[in-house]
Coordinates of C-alpha atoms in Angstrom, one line a residue:
Chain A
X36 CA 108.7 108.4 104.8
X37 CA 111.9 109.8 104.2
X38 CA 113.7 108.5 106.9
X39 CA 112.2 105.1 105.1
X40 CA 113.9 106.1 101.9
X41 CA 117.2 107.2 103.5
X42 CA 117.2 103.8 105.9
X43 CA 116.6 102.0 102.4
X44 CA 118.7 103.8 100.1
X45 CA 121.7 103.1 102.6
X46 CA 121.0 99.7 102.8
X47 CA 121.2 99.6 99.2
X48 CA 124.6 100.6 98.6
X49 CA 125.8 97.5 100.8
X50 CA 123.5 94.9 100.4
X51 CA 120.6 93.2 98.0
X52 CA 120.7 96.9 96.4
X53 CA 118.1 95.6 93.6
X54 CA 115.8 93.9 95.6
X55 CA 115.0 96.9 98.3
X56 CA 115.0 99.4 95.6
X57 CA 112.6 98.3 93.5
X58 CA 110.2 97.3 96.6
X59 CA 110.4 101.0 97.7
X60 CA 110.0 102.5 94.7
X61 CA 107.1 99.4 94.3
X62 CA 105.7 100.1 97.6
X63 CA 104.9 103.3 96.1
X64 CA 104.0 102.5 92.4
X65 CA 100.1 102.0 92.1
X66 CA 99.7 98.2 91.9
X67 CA 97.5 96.8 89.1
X68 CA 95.6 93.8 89.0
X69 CA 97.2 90.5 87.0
X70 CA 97.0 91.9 83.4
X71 CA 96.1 90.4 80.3
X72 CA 98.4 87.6 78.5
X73 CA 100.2 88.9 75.9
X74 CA 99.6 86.0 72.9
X75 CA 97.6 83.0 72.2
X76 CA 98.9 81.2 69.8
X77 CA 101.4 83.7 69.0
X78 CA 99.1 86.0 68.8
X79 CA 99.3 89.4 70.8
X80 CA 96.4 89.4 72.7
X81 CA 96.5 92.9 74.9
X82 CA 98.1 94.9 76.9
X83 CA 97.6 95.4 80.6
X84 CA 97.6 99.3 79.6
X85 CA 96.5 99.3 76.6
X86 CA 99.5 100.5 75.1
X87 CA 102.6 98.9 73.9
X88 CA 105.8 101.0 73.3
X89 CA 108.5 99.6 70.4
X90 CA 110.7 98.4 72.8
X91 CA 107.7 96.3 74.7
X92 CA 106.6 95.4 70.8
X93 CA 110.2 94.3 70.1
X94 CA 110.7 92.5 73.2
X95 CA 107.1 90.6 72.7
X96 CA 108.4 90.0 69.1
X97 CA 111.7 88.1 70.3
X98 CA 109.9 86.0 73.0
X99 CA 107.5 84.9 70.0
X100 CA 110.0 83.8 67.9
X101 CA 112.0 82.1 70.8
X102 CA 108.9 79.9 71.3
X103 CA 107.8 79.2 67.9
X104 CA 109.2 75.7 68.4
X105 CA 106.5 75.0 70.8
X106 CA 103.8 72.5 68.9
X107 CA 101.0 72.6 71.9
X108 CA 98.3 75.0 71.7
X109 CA 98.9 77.0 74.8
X110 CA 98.6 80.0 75.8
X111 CA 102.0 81.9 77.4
X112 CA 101.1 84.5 80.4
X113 CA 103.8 87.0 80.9
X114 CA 103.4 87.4 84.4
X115 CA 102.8 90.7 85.2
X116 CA 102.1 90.4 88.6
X117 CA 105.6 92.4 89.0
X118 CA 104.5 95.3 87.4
X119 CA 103.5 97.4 90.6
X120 CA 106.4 96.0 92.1
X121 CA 109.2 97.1 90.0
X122 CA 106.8 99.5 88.0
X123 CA 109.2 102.1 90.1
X124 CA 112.0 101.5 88.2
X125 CA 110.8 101.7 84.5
X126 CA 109.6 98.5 84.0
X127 CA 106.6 97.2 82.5
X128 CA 106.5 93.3 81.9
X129 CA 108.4 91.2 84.1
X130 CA 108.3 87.1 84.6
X131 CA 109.2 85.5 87.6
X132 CA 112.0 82.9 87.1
X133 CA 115.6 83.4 85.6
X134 CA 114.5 87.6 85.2
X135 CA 114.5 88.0 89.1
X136 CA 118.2 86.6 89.3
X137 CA 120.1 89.4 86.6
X138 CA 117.8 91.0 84.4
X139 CA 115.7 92.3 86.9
X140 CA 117.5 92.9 89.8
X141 CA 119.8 95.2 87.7
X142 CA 117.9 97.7 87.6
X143 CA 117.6 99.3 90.9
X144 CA 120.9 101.0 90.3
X145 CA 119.3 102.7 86.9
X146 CA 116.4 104.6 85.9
X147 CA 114.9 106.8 83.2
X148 CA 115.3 105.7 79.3
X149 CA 117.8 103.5 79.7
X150 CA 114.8 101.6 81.7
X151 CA 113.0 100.8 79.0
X152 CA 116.0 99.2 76.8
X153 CA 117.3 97.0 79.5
X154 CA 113.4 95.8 79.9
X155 CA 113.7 94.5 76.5
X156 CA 116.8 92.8 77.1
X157 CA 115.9 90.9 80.2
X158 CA 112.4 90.5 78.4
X159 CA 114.0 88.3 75.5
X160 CA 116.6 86.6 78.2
X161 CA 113.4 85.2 80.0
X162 CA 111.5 84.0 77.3
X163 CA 112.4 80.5 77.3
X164 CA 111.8 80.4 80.9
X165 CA 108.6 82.2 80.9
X166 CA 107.5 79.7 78.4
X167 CA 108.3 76.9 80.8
X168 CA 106.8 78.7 83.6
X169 CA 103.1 79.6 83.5
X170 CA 100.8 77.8 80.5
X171 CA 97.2 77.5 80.2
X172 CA 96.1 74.1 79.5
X173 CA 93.4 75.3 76.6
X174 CA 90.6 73.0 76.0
X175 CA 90.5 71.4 79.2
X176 CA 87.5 71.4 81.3
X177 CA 89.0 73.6 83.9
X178 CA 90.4 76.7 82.8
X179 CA 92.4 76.6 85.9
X180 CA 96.6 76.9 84.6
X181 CA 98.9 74.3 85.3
X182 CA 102.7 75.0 85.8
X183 CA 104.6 72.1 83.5
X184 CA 107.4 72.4 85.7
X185 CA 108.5 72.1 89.2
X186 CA 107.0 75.2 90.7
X187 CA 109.2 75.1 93.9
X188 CA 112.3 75.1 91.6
X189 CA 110.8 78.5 89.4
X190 CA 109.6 80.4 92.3
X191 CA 112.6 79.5 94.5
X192 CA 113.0 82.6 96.6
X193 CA 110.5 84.5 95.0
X194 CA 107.7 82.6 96.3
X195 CA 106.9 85.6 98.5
X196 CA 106.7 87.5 95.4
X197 CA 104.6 85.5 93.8
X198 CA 102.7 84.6 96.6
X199 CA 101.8 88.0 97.0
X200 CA 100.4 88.5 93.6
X201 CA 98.6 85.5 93.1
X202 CA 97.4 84.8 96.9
X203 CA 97.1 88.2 98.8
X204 CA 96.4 91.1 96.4
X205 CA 93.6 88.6 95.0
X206 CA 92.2 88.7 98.5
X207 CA 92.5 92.7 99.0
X208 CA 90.3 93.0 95.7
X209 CA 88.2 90.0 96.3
X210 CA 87.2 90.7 99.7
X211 CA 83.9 92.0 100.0
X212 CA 83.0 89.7 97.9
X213 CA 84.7 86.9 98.9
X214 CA 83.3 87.3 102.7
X215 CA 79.7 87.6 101.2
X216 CA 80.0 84.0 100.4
X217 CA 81.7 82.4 102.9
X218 CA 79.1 82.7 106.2
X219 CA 78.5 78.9 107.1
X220 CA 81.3 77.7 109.3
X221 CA 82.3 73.9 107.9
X222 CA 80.9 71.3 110.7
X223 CA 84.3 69.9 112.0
X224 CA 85.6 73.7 112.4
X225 CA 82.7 74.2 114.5
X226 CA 83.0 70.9 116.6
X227 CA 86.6 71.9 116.9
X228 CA 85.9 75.2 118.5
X229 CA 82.9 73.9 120.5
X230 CA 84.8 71.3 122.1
X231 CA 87.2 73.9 123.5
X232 CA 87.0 74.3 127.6
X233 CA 85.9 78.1 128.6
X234 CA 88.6 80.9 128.4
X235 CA 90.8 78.9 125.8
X236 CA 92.9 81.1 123.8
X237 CA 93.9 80.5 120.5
X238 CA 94.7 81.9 117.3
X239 CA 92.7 81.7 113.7
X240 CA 95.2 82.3 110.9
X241 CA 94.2 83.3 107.9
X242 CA 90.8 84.0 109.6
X243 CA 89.2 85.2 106.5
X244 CA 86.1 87.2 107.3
X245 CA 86.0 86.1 111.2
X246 CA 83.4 83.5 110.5
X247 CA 84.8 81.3 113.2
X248 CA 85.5 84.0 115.8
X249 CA 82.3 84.0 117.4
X250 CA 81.3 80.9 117.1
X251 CA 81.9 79.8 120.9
X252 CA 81.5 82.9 123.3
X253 CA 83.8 81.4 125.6
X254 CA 86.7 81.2 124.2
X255 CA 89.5 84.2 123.0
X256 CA 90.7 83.9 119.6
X257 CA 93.2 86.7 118.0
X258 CA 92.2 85.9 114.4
X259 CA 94.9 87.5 112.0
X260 CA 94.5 87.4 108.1
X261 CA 96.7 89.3 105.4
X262 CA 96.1 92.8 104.9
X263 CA 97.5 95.8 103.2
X264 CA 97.3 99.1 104.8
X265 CA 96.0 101.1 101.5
X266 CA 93.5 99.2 101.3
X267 CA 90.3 100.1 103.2
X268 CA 88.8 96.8 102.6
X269 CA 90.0 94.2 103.8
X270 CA 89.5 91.0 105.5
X271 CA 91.0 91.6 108.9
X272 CA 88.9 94.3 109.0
X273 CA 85.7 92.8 107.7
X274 CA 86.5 90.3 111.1
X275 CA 86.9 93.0 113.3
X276 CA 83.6 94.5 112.5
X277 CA 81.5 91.2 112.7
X278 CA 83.2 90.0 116.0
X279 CA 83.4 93.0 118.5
X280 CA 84.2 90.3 121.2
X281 CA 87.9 88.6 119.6
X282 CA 90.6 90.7 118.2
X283 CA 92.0 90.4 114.7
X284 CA 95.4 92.0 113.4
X285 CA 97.2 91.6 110.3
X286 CA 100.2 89.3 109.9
X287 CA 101.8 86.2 107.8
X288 CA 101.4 83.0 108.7
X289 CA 105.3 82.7 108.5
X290 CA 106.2 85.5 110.5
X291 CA 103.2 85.2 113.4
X292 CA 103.5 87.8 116.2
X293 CA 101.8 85.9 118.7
X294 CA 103.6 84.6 122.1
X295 CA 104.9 81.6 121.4
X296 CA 104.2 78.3 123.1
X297 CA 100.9 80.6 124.5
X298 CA 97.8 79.3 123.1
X299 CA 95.6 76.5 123.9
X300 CA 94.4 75.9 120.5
X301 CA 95.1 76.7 116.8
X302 CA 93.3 77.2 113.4
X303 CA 94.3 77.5 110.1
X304 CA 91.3 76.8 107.5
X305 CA 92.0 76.8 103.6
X306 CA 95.9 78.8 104.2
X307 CA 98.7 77.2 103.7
X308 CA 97.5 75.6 100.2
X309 CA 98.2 79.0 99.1
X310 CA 102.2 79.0 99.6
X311 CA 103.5 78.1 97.0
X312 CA 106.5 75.7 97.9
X313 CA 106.6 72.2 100.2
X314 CA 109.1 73.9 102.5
X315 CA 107.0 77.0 103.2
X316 CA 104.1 75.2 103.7
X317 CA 106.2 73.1 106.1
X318 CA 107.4 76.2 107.8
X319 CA 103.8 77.5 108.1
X320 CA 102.7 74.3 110.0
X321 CA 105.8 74.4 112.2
X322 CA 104.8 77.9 112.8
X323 CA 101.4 77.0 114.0
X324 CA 103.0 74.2 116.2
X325 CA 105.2 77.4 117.3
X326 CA 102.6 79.1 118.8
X327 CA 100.9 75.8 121.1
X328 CA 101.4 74.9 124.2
X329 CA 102.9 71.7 124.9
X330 CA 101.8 68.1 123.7
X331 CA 98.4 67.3 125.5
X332 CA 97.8 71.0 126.6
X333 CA 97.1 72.3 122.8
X334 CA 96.0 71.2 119.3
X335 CA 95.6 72.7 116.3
X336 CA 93.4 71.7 113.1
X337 CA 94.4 72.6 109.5
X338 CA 92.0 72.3 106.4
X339 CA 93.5 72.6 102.9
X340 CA 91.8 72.0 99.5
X341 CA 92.2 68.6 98.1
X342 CA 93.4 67.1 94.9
X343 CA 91.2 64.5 94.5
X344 CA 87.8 66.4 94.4
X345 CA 86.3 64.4 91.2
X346 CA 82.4 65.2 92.3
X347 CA 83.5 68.9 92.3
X348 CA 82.5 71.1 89.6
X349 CA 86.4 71.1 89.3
X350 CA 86.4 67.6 88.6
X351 CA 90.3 67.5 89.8
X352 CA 91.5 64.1 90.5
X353 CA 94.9 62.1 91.9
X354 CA 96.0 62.3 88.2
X355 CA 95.7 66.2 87.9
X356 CA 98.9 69.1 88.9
X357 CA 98.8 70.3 92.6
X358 CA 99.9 73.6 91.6
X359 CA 97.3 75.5 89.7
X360 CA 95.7 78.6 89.3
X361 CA 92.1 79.1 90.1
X362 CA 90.1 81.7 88.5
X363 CA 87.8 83.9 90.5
X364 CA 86.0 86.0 88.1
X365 CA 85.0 89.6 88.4
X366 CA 81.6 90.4 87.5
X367 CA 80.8 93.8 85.9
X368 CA 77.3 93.7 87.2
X369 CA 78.2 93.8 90.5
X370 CA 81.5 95.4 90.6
X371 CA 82.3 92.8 92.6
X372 CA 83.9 89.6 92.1
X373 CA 81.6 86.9 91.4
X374 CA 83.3 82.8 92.3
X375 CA 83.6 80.9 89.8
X376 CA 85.6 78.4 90.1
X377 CA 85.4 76.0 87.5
X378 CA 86.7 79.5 85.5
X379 CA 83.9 79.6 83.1
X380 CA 83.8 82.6 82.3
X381 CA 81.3 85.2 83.9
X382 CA 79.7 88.2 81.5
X383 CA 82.7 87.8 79.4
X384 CA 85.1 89.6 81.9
X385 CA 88.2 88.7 83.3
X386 CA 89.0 86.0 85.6
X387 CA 91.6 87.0 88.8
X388 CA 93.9 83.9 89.2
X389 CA 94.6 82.4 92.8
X390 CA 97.5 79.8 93.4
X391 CA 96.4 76.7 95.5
X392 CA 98.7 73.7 95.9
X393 CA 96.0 70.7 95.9
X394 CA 97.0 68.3 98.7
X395 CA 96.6 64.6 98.0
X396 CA 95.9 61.8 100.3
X397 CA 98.3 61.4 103.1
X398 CA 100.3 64.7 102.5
X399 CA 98.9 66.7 104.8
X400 CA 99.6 64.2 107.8
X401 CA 103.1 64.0 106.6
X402 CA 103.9 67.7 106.1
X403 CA 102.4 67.6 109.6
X404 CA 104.4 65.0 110.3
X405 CA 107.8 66.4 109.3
X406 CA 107.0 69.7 110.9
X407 CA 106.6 68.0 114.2
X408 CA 103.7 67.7 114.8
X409 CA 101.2 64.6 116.0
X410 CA 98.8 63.7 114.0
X411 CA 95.3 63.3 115.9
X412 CA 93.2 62.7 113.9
X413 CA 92.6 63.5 109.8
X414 CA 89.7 63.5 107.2
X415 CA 88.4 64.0 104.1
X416 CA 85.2 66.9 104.4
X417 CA 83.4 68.1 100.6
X418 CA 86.5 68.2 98.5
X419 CA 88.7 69.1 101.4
X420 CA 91.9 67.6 103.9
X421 CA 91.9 68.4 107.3
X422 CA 94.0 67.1 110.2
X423 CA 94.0 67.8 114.0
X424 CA 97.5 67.6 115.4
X425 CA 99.6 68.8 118.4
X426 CA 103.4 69.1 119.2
X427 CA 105.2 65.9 119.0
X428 CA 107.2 66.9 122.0
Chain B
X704 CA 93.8 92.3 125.8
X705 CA 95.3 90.6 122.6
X706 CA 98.7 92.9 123.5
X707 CA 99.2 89.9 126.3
X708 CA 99.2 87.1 123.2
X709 CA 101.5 89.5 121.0
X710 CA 104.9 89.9 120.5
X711 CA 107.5 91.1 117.8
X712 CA 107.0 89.3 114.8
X713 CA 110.6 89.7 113.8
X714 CA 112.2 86.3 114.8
X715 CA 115.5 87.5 116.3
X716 CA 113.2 89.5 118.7
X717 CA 111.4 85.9 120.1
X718 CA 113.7 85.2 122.5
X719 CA 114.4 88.5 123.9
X720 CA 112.5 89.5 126.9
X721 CA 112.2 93.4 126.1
X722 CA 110.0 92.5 123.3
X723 CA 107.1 91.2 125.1
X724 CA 104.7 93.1 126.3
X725 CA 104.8 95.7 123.0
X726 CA 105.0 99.0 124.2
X727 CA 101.6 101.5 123.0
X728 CA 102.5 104.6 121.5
X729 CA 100.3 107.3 120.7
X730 CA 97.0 105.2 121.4
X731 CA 93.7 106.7 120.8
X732 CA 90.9 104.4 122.7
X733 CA 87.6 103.8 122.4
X734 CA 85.1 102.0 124.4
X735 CA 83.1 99.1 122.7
X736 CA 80.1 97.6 124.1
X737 CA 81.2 93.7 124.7
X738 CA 78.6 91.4 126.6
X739 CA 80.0 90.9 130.0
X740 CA 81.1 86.9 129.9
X741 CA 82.4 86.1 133.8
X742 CA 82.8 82.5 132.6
X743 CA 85.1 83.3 129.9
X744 CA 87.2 85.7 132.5
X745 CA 87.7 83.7 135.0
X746 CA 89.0 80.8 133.1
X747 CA 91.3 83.3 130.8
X748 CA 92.5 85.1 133.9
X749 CA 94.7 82.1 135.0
X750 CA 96.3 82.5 131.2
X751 CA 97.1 86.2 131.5
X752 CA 100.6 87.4 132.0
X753 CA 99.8 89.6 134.7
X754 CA 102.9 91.9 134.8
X755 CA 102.8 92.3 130.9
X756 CA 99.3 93.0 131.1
X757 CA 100.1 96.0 134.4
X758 CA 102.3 97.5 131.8
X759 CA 99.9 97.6 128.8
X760 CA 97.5 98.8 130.8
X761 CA 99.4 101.7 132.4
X762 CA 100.8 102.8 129.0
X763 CA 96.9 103.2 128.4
X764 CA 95.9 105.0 131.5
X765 CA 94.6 102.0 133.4
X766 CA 95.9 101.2 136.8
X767 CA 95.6 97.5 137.8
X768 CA 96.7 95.9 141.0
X769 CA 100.2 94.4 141.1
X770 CA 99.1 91.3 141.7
X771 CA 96.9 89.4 139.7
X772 CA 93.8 88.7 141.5
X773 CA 92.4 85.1 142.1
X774 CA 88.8 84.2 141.2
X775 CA 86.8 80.8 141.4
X776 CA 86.9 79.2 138.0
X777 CA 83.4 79.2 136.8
X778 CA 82.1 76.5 134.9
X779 CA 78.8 75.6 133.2
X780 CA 76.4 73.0 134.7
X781 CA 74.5 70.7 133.0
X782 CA 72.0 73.0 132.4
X783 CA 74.1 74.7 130.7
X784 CA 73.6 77.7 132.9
X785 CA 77.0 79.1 134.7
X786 CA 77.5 79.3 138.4
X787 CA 78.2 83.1 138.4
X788 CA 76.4 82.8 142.2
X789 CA 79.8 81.5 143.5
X790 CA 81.0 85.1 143.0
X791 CA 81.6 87.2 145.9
X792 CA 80.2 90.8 145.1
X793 CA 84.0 92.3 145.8
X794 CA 85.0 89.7 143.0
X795 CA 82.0 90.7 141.1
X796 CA 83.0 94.2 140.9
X797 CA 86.5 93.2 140.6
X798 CA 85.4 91.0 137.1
X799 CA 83.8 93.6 135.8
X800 CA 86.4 96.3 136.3
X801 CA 88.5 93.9 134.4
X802 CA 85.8 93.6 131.4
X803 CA 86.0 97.0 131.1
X804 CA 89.6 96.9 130.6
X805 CA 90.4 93.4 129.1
X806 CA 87.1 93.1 126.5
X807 CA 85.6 96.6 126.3
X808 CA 88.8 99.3 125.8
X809 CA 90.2 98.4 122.2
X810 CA 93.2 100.5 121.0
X811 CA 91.6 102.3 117.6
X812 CA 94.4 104.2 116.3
X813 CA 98.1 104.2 117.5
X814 CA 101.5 102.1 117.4
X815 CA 102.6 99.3 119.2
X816 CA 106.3 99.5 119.8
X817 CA 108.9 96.6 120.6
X818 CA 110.9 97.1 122.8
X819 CA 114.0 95.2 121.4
X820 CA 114.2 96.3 118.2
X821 CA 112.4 99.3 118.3
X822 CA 109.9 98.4 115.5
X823 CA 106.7 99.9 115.5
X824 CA 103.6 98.2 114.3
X825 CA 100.9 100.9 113.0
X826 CA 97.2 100.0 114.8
X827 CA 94.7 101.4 112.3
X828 CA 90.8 101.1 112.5
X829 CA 91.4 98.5 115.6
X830 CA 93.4 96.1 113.2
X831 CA 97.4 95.5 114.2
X832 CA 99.2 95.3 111.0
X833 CA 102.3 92.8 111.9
X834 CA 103.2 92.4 108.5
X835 CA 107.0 92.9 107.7
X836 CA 107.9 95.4 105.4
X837 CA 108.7 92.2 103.0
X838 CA 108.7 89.0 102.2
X839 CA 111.9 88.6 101.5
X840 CA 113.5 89.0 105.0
X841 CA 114.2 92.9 104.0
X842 CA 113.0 93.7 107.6
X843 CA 116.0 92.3 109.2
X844 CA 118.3 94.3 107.1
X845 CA 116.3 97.7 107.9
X846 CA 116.5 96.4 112.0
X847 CA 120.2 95.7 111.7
X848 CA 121.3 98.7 109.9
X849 CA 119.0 101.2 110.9
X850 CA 120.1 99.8 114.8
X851 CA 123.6 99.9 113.6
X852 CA 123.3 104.0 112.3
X853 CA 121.7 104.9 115.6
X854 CA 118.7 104.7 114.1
X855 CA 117.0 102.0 116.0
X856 CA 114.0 104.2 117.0
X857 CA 113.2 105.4 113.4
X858 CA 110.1 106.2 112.8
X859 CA 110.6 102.9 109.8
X860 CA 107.9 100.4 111.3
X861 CA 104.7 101.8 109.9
X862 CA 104.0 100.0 106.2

């Protein structure tokens, strides 16, 4: 560990200082799930701790006065999804956005009271884009939020960031739960794997609770999903245990550690709608393609949630935003999470908010398409997209 | 097995040949009981990269011949039953030495080390974790610097 903190604390004197610091000193902080929003309406709703020093009062007060001009009845999250993350280095309530640029970055070089002081600063410098960033459409049928912006454009490099807090720390807590209900493997996944000639090998990414690992014995599948190492429940590890025959290991879809050009075959179910910008999700299929052998020899079959779902209990269509954030809602019965996806709300408690980019017609095949790969063959299955495709060359 | 499908997930390190197969340190094995599936090994054998696969296994404790042995592809008839009678019982015995190794030893606790840029990747409960330290591309400053101090073996890779 402390050759991780010297190796670190190096780098930081020459280069991206802010950045590494606060992951460290992140890395380490206790992480806490997405807290509350701070107003509706103006109002101060609550605090993620419970407690709100002067300088978080004053800061709150500023950004409410900054947005006073705003007419629509909204509600304005102060993303907090940062606070494990630079909870290290003395701050509270961070936004993604302009903050990640000067106000927050600043403070790896600074600690202690001063913390607290500059928090307030870079607080107030952030409201307008906060306001921009992340609003609740209230009254609408879905509680799911919208982003009224471009969210390529606010996330911009932080889409890691923010993919880790609304994408895979939702899936460490939800886990258990979330593998409860997903058992039955969808039909064209299964005709997929079927189809397959004995001792393929292929990859499942994002594999989820391994549903799919055993569902031909003759093939080999290294499923890999997202995982964090303190925490003991996980999904990689709820695959391992229900599919003694396949492997699973943890790793991003964007940084795979598989052999490249190796594998016969290629799944990705209900991923890459969870990265948050067209060129990542781009870079995710061109990783898959990555990993395939050459046209003919390999294909690979994607499923991502659609836009246009109007029989859902979402009741999204063409005319809705791609970019939302779905709420899966913890129940206090079970401990566990309980789905709910429409976001209405659950014994009153809390919803945890996913981010899902809702493919429309045709964009799948294209950001296949511009990845390069071939597009096989593409469908529509229960409020879903999914294309088979291989290398174009 | 999966250590033949594996390499270094830090992108600089694809196209180096030291950093396929990842080396095992300290590995602690167990034995899992995997049904024995002579279809599915002889039609993986043919995919195996038998020198990586020699090395893994010896880093293990596992001696394997040089060469990789040959076996008659089996296939499934009509019936749906497969033609395992088309083994010889050498091969037979052969196939399920190979089981043992290849489906049935399973690295439980332990690090797998490439051997470009030194990074280890921390096996715990039988799960691999190949996730970079970041998402931001931090990784490749801790490989170039801590390669650059002499620290390239550092015990950094474990997150």
């Amino acid at each position: 560990m402390w050759r991780v903190g010297g190796c670190f604390a190096v780098m930081a004197l020459i280069d991206d200082a802010e950045l590494m610091i606060c992951f460290l000193f992140g890395w380490a902080a206790h992480w806490k799930p997405a807290s509350k929003a701070l107003r509706f309406n103006g109002r101060e709703m609550e605090s993620d701790d419970g407690e709100w020093t002067a300088a978080e009062r004053s800061a709150v007060g500023d950004t409410v006065a900054t947005d006073k001009a705003q007419e629509r009845e909204e509600v304005e999250w102060v993303c907090s999804g940062f606070d494990g993350l630079f909870g290290g280095c003395g701050r509270k309530r961070l936004c993604m956005g302009a903050g990640e640029d000067e106000g927050l970055s600043r403070s790896g070089d600074d600690s202690g009271t001063n913390a607290i002081g500059r928090d307030s600063r870079a607080h107030s410098d952030m409201a307008n884009e906060r306001g921009r960033m992340c609003v609740i459409e209230a009254g609408s049928r879905s509680t799911s939020r919208t982003m009224d912006t471009d969210p390529e454009a606010e996330r911009g490099l932080d889409a890691g960031l923010y993919e880790e807090h609304y994408v895979h720390r939702v899936y460490d807590r939800i886990a258990s739960h979330f593998s409860a209900t997903r058992y039955k493997p969808w039909p064209i996944v299964n005709e997929f794997l079927s189809g397959l000639s004995p001792g393929s090998i292929g990859v499942d990414l994002g594999c989820g609770n391994g549903k799919y690992l055993n569902v031909n014995p003759d093939i080999y599948i290294v499923g890999s999903d997202r995982q964090e190492s303190n925490q003991c429940q996980n999904l990689a590890e709820i695959a391992r245990e229900k599919s003694v025959t396949q492997d699973t290991i943890a790793s991003d879809i964007l940084h795979p550690p598989h052999r490249p050009h190796a594998f016969d075959f290629a799944l990705s179910i209900a991923v890459i709608h969870h990265l948050s910008s067209a060129v990542r999700r781009r870079e995710a299929i061109s990783s898959v393609l990555g990993l395939l052998k050459p046209a003919g020899e390999a294909r690979a079959l994607l499923y991502v949630w659609a836009l246009e779902q109007k029989t859902s209990r979402r009741g999204w269509d063409e005319n809705s935003p791609q970019d939302v954030l779905v709420p899966w809602v913890l129940s206090k019965q079970f401990t566990e999470p309980m789905e709910d996806q429409t976001g209405d709300t659950v014994n009153g408690v809390e919803p945890i908010f996913r981010y899902y980019h809702l493919y429309k017609n045709g964009e799948l095949e294209d950001d296949i398409k511009s990845a390069g790969g071939k597009v096989l063959d593409s469908g529509y299955e229960k409020d879903n997209w999914w294309a088979i495709f291989e290398r174009a060359s | 097995m999966q250590t033949n499908f594996l390499s270094c997930a830090v992108k600089t390190c694809k196209s180096s040949p030291a950093a396929f197969p990842l080396h095992f340190r300290d590995a602690t094995l167990a034995s899992t009981n995997v049904p024995y599936n002579p279809l599915l090994l002889t039609n993986l054998l043919p995919r195996l990269d038998w020198p990586a696969l020699v090395t893994s296994s010896k880093e293990l404790g596992f001696t394997l011949p040089d060469s990789k042995p040959s076996f008659p592809q089996l296939s499934r008839g009509d019936d749906g039953a497969v033609n395992v009678g088309t083994l010889k019982e050498e091969e037979e015995t052969a196939l399920r030495t190979l089981h043992r190794v290849l489906m049935e030893t399973e690295v439980v606790e332990g690090k797998m080390v490439c051997g470009s840029c030194g990074f280890e990747y921390g096996i715990h409960q039988s799960v691999g974790n190949f996730l970079l330290p970041s998402h931001l591309g931090v990784y490749l400053h801790v490989v170039v610097f801590s390669r650059g101090l002499g620290m390239g073996d550092a015990n950094h890779g474990s997150v």
